[in-house]
CSV table of C-alpha atoms in Angstrom, one decimal:
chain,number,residue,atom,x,y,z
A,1,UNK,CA,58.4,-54.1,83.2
A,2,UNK,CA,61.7,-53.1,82.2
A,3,UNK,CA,64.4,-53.5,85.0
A,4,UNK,CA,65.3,-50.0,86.3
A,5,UNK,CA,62.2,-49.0,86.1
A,6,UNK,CA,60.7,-48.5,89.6
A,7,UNK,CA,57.2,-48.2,90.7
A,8,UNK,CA,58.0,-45.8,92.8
A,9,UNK,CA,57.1,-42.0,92.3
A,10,UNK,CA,59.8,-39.7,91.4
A,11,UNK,CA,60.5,-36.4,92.9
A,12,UNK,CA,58.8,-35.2,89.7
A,13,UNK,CA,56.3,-37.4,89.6
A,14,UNK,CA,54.6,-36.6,92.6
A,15,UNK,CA,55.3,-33.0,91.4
A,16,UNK,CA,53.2,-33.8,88.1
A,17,UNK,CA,51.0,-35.5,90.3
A,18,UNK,CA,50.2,-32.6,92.8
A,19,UNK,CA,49.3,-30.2,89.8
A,20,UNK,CA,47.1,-32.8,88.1
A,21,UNK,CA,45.2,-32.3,91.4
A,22,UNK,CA,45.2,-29.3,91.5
A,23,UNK,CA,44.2,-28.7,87.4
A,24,UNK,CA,41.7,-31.2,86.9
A,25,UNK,CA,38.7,-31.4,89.6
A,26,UNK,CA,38.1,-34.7,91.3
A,27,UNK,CA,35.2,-36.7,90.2
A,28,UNK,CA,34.5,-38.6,92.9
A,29,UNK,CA,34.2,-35.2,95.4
A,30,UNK,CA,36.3,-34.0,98.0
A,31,UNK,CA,38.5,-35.9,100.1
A,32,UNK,CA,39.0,-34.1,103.2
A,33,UNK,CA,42.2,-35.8,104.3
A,34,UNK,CA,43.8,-34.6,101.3
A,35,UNK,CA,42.5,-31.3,101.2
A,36,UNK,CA,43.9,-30.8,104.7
A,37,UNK,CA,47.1,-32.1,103.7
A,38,UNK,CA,47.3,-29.3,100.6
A,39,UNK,CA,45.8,-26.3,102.5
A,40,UNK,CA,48.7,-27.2,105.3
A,41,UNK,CA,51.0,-27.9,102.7
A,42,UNK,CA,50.5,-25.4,99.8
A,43,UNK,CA,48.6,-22.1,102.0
A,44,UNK,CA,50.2,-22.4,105.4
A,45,UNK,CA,53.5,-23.6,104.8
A,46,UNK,CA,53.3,-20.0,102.7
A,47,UNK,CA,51.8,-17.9,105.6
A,48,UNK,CA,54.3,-18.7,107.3
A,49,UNK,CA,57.6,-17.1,105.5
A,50,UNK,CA,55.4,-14.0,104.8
A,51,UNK,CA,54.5,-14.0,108.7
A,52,UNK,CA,58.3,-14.9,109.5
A,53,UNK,CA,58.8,-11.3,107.6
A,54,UNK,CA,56.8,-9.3,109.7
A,55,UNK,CA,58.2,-8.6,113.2
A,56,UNK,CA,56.3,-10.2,115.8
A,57,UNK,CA,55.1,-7.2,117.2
A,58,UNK,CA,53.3,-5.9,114.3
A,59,UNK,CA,51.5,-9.6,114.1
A,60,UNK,CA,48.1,-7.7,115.2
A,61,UNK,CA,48.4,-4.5,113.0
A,62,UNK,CA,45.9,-5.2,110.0
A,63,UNK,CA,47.7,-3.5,107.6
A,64,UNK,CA,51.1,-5.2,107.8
A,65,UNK,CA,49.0,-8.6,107.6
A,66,UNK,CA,46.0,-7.8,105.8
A,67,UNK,CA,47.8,-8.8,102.3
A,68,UNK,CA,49.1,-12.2,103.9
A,69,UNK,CA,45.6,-13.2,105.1
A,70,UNK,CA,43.7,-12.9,102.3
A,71,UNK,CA,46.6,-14.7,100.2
A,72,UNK,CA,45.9,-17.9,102.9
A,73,UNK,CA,42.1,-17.3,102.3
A,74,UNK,CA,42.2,-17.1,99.1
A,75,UNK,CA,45.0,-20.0,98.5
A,76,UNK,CA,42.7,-22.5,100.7
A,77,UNK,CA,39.7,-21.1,98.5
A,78,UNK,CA,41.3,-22.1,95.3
A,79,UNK,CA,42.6,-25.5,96.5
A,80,UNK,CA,38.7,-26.7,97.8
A,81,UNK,CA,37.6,-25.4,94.0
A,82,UNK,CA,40.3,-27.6,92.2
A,83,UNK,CA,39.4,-30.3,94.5
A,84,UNK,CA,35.8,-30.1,94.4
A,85,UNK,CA,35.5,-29.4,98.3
A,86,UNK,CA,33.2,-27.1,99.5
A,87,UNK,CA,34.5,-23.8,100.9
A,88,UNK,CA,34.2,-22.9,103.7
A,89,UNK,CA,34.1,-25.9,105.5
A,90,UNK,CA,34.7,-28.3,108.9
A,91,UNK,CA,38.3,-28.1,107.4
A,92,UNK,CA,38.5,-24.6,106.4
A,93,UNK,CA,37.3,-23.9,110.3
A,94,UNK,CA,39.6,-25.8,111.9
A,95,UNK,CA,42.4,-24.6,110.0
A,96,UNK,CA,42.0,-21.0,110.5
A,97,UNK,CA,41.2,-21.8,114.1
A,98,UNK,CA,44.7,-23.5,114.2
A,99,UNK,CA,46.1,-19.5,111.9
A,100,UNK,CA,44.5,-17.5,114.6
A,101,UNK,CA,46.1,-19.4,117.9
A,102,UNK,CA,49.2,-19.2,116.3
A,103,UNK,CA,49.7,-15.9,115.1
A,104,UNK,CA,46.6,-13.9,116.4
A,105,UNK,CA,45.8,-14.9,120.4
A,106,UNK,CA,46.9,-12.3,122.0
A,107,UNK,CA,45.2,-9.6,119.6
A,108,UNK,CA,42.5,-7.2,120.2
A,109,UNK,CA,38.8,-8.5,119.4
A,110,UNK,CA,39.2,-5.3,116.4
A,111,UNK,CA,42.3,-6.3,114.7
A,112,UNK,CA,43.9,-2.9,115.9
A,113,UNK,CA,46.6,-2.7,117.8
A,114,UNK,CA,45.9,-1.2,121.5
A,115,UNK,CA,47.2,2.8,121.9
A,116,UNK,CA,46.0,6.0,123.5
A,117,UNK,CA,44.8,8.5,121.6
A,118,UNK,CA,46.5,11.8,120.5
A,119,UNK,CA,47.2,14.5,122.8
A,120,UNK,CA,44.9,16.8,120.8
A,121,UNK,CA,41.7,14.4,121.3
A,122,UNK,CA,42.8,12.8,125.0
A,123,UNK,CA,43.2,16.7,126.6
A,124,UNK,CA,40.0,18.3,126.5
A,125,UNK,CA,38.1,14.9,127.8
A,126,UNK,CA,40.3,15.6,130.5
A,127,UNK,CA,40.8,18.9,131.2
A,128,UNK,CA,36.6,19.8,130.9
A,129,UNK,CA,35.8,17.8,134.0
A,130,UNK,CA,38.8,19.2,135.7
A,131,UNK,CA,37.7,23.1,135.2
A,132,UNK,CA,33.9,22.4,135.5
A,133,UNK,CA,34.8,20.9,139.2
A,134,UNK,CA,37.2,23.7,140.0
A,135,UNK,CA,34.3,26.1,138.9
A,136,UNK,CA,32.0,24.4,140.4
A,137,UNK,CA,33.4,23.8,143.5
A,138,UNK,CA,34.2,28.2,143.6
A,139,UNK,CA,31.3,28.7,142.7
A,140,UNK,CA,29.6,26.8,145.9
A,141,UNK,CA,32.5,28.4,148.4
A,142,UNK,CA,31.2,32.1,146.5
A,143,UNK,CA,27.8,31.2,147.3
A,144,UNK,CA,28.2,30.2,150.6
A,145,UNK,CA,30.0,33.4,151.9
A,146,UNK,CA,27.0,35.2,150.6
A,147,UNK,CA,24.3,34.5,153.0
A,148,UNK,CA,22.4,38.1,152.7
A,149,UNK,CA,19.6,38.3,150.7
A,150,UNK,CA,18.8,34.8,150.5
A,151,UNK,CA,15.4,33.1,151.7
């Protein structure tokens, strides 16, 4: 070997390296460890700065996340294919287990975030029950002043 020539990786190299991995599909089948190491690496490290975008409020609004979480499904979907993993898997559960404590614990079971409804729709399931007891209850007090002519 010539002298300068290290058999260490390069900066490049591994670069090269990483998309030869992710190009050609292994033969020998999926190693987990690596897969885990790529899906953390490649999808979440991503999910991340798009969640890092989003104000932490809106974290449990589906449509300011929607786009984001089908990019990580999607991105750990395309790494198991180029890797010859199968998808979903022990991996794949864990690691959206780990997305969902993160950034979705304190969300509704829907997706939606919590709020009363309008006015328009809120008012008459109030308002019914509060005139069919005032009417009822005049109409008892009517009755009950009006003894003659009852058995």
């Amino acid at each position: 070997m010539a002298p300068g020539h290290g058999t260490l990786l390069t900066a490049g190299g591994l670069l090269l390296l990483l998309m030869a991995v992710l190009v050609v599909p292994s033969v020998s089948g999926c190693n987990r460890g690596f897969y885990e190491w790529m899906i953390n690496d490649l999808c979440f490290t991503k999910f991340e700065l798009d969640m890092g975008g989003v104000e932490r409020s809106r974290w449990c609004s589906w449509p300011d996340t929607t786009e984001m979480y089908e990019a990580l499904t999607n991105c750990s979907y395309q790494v198991a294919l180029r890797m010859d993993c199968y998808w979903p898997n022990q991996v794949v559960d864990r690691f959206f287990v780990r997305v969902h404590q993160i950034y979705f614990l304190d969300c509704a079971l829907t997706g939606r975030l919590l709020h009363d409804p309008p006015v328009a729709i809120l008012g008459p399931f109030i308002g019914v029950p509060v005139l069919v007891t005032l009417l009822m209850t005049a109409l008892v007090v009517w009755r009950s002043k009006r003894t003659e002519g009852v058995l």
